[in-house]
CSV table of C-alpha atoms in Angstrom, one decimal:
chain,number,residue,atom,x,y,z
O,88,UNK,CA,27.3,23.5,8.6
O,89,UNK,CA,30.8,22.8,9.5
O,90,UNK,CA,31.8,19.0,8.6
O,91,UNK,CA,34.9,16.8,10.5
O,92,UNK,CA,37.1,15.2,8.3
O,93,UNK,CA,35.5,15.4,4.7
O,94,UNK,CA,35.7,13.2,2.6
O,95,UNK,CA,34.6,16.0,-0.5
O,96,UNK,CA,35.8,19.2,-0.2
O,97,UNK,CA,35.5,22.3,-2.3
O,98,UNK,CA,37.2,25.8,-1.4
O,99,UNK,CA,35.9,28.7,-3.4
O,100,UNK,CA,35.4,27.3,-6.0
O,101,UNK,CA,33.8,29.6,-9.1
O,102,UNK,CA,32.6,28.1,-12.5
O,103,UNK,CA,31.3,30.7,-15.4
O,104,UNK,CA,30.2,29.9,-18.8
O,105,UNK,CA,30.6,32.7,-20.8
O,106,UNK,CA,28.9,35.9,-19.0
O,107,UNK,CA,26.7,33.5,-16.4
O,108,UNK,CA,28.0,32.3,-13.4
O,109,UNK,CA,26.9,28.9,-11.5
O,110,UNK,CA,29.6,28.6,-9.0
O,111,UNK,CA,30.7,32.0,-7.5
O,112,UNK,CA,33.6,31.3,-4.8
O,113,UNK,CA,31.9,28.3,-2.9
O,114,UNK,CA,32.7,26.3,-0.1
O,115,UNK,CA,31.4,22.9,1.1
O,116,UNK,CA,32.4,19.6,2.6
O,117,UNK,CA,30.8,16.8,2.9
O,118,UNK,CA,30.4,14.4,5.7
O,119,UNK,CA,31.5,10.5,5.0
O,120,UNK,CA,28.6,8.4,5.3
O,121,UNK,CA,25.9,11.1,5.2
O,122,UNK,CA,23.4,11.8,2.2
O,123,UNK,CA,23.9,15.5,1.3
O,124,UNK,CA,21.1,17.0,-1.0
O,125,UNK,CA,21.6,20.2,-2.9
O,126,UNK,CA,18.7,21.5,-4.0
O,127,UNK,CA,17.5,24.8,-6.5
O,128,UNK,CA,16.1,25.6,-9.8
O,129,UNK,CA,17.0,24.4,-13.1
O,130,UNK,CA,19.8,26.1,-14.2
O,131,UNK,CA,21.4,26.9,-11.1
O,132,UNK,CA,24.4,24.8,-11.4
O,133,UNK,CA,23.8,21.7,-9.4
O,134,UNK,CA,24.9,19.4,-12.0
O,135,UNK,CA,27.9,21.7,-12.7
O,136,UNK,CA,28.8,21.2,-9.5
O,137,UNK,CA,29.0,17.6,-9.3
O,138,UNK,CA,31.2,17.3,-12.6
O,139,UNK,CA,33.7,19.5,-10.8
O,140,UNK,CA,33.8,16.2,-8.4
O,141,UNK,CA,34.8,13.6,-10.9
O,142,UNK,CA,36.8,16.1,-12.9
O,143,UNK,CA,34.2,16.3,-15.8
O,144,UNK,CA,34.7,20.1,-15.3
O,145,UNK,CA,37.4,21.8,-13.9
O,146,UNK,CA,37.4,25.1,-12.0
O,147,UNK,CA,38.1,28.4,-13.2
O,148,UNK,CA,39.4,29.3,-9.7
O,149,UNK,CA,39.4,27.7,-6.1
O,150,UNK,CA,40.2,23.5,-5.3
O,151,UNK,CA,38.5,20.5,-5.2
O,152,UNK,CA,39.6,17.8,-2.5
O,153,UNK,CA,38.6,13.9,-2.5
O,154,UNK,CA,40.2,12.1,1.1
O,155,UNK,CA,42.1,15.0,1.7
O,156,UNK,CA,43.8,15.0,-1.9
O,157,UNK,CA,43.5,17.8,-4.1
O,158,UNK,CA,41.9,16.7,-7.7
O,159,UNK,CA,41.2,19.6,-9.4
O,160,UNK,CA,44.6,20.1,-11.1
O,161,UNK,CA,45.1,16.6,-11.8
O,162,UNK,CA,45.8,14.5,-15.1
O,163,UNK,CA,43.2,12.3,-16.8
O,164,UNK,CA,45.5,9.4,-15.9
O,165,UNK,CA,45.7,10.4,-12.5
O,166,UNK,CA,42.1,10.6,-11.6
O,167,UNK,CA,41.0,7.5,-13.2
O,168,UNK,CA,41.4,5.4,-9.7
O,169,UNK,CA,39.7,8.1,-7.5
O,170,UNK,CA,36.2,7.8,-10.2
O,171,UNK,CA,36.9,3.7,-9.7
O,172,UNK,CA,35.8,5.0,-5.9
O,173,UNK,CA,32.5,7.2,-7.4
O,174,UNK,CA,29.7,6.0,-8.2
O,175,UNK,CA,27.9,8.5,-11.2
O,176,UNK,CA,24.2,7.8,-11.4
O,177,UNK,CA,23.7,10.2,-14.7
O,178,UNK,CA,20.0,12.4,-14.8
O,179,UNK,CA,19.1,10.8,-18.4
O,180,UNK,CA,20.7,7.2,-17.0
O,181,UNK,CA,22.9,6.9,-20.0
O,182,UNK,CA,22.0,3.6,-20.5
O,183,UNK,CA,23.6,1.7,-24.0
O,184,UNK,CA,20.6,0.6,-26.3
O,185,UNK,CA,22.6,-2.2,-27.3
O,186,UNK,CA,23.5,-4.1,-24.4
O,187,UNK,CA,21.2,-5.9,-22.1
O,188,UNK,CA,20.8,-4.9,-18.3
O,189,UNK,CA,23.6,-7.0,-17.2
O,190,UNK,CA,25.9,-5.7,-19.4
O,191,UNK,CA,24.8,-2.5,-18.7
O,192,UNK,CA,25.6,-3.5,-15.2
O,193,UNK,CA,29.0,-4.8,-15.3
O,194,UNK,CA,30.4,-2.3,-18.4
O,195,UNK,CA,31.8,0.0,-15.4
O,196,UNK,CA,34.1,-3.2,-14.4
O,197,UNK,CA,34.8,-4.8,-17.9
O,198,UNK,CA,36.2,-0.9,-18.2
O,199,UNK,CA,38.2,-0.7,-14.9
O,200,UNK,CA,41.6,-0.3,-15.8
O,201,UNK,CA,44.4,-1.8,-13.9
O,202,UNK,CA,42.4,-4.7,-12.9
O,203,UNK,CA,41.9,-8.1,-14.1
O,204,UNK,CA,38.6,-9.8,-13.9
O,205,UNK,CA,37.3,-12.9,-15.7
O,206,UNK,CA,33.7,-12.5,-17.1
O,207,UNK,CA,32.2,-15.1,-14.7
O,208,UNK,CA,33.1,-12.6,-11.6
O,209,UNK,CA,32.2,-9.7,-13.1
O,210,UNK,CA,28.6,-11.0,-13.9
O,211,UNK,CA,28.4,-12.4,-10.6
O,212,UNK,CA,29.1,-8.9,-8.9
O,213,UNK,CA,26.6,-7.5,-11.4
O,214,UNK,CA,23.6,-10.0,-10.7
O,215,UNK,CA,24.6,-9.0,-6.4
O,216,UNK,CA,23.9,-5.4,-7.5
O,217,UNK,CA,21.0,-5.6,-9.5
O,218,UNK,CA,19.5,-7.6,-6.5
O,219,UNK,CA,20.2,-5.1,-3.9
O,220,UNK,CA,18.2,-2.3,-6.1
O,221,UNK,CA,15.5,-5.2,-6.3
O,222,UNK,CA,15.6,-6.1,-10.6
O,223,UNK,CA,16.9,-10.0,-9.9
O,224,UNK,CA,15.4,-11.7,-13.0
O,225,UNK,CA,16.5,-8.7,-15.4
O,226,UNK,CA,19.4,-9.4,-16.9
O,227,UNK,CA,18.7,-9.8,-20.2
O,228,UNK,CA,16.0,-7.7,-20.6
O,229,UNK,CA,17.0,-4.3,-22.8
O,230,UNK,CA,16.5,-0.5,-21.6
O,231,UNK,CA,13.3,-0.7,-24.3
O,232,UNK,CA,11.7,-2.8,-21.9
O,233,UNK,CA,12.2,-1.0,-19.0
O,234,UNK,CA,9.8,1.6,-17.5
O,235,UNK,CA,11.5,4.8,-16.4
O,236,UNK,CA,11.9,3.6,-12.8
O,237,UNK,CA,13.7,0.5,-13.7
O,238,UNK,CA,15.8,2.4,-15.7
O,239,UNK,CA,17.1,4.6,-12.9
O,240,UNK,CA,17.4,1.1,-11.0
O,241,UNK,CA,19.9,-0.1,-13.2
O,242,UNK,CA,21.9,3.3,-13.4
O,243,UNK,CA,22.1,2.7,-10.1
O,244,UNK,CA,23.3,-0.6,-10.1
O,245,UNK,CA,25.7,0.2,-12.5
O,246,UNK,CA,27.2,3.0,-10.3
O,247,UNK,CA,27.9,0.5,-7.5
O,248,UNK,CA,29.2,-2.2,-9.4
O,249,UNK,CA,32.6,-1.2,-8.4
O,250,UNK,CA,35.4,-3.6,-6.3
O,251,UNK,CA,35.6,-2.8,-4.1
O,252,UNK,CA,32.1,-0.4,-3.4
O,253,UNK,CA,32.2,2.8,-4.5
O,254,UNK,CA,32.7,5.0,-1.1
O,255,UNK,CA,30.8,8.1,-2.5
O,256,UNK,CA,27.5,7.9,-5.1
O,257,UNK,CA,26.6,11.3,-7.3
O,258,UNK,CA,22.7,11.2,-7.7
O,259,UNK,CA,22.0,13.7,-11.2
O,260,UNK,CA,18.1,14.3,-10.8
O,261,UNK,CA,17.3,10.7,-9.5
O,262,UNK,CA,13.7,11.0,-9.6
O,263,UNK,CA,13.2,13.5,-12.6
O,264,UNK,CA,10.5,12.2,-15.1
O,265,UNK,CA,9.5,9.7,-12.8
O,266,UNK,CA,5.8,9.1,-11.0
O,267,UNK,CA,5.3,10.0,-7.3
O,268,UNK,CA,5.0,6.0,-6.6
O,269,UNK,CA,8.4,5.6,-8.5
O,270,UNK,CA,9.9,8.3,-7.0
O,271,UNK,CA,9.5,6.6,-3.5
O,272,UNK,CA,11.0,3.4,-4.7
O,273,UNK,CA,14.5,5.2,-5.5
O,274,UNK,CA,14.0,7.2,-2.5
O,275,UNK,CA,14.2,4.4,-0.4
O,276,UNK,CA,16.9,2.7,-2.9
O,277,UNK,CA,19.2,5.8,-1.8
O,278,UNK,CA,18.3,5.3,2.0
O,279,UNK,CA,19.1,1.7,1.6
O,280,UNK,CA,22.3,2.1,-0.3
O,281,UNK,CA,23.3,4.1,2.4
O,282,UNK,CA,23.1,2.0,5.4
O,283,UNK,CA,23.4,-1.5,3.3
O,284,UNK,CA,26.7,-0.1,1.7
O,285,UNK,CA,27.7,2.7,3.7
O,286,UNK,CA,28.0,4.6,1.1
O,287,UNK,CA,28.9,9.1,0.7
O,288,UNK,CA,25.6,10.1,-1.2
O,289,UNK,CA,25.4,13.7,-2.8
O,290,UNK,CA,21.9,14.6,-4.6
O,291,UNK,CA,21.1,17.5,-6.5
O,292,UNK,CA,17.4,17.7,-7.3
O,293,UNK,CA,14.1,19.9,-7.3
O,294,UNK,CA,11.8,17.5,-5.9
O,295,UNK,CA,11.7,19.0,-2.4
O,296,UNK,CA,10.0,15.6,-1.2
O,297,UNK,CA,13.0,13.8,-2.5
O,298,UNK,CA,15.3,16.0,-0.9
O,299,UNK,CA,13.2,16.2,3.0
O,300,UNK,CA,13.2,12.3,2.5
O,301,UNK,CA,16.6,10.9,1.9
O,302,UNK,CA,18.8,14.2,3.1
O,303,UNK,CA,20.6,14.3,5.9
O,304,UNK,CA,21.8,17.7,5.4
O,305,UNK,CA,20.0,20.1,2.5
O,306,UNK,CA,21.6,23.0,1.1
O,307,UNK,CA,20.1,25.5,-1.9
O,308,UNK,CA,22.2,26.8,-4.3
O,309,UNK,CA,20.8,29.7,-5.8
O,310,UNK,CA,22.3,32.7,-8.5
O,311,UNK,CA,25.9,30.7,-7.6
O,312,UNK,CA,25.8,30.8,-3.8
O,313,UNK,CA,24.5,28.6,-1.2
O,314,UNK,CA,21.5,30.3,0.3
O,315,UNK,CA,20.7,27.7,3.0
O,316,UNK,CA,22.1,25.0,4.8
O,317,UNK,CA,21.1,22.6,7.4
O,318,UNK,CA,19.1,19.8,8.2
O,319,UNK,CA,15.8,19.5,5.9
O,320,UNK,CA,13.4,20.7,8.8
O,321,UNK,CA,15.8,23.7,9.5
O,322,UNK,CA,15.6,24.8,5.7
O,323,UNK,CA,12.3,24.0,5.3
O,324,UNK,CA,11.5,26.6,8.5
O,325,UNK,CA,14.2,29.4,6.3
O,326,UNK,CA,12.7,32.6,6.5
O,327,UNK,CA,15.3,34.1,3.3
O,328,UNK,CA,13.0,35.1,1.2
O,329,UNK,CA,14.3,33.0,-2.3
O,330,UNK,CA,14.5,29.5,-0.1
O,331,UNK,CA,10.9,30.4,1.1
O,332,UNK,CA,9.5,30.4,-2.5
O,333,UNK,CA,11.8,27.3,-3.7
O,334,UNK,CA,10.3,25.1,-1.0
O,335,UNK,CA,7.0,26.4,-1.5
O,336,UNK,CA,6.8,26.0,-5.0
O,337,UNK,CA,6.3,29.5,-5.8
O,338,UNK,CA,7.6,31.7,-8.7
O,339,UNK,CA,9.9,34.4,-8.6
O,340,UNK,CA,8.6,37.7,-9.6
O,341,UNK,CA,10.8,37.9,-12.6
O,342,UNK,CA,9.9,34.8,-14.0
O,343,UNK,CA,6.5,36.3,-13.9
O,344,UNK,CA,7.1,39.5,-15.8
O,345,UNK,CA,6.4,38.2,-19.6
O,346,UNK,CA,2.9,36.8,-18.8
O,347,UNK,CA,0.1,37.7,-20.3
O,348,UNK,CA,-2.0,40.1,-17.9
């Protein structure tokens, strides 16, 4: 699926660790404003791939573009303002023990380099984004407290308590570990975020319920290449023969081999 004016881009890009290749020469851009959902196995590389985003990984060969720019081949320094524009909610939240939920919250901002807040702001700006994901009244509660729901709340609060809004969010696994019941409430979180903030959203996830809900455009990476892509009913109707299975929830024959018969 061809997108307009990207605002992510990646050109072949190939990643290997060691003998196994995730990434193997792909391509894909990603339209501004639109949740795009990668789904696939464990393993596969979907995380890999959104670390080659922020820079958390680099390529072994091919480009990475953010608003036209290429990022792959830049400094530390020099990518720190493009992440102040990327919001990174993290699979495992990556929440500090230590801190409450505000300060959890605002620790992307007391961080920001190159601007000067006072604390008052930044807490104020913190308190605005814990309300939009629905956790006013939380502040000074601690990650202990928190069910595992509430916890991906406030990783999501923290990834867009940026100023200005970030324009692009990274979802790790958003629902992984959580309920069916929770599941649905950051589900509609990343719908909302979306049209409240018109915000960029990529996904990568196995929950195909996730992924039909809040994907605009779906795409399945699989043994390093993209096997599908297209809207969620168009992949859900693939008739190759690895998507079929993935959607269906059904094993590959090699991961069947070492059972007991």
């Amino acid at each position: 699926m061809e997108t307009a004016d990207p605002i992510i881009e990646l050109r072949k890009v190939s990643k290997a660790f060691g003998s196994q290749v995730v990434l193997d020469a792909i391509d894909l851009r990603v339209e501004r404003e639109k949740t795009t959902v990668i789904i696939g196995r464990s393993g596969t590389g979907k995380s890999v791939l959104l670390k080659h985003i922020v820079g958390l990984l680099r390529p072994d060969s091919g480009e990475v573009f953010y608003e036209g720019r290429r990022v792959d081949n830049l400094s530390e320094k020099a990518l720190t303002p493009i992440r102040c524009e990327i919001g990174y909610v993290f699979q495992l939240n990556a929440l500090f023990d230590s801190l409450s939920v505000l300060e959890n919250v605002a620790f992307p901002m007391t961080e920001q380099k190159g601007r000067r807040r006072d604390r008052k702001s930044i807490h104020d700006l913190a308190r605005r984004c814990l309300d939009l994901v629905g956790l006013s009244g939380f502040e000074h509660k601690r990650p202990a407290d928190l069910s595992g729901g509430e916890k991906k709340r406030v990783a999501v609060a923290r990834a867009i308590a940026l100023d200005p809004p970030p324009k692009v969010i990274l979802y790790d696994e958003p629902t992984a570990g959580l309920d069916p019941q929770r599941s649905d409430v950051i589900n509609k979180l990343i719908r909302h975020l979306q049209q409240k903030v018109r915000v960029t959203s990529i996904v990568v996830t196995h929950d195909m319920k996730s992924a039909t809900e809040v994907g605009d455009r779906l795409l399945m990476l699989h043994g390093g290449k993209f096997l599908a892509d297209g809207r969620p009913e168009e992949v859900m109707r693939s008739e190759n023969v690895h998507v079929r299975r993935f959607v269906e929830g059904r094993a590959e024959p090699e991961d069947l081999l070492n059972l007991a018969t």
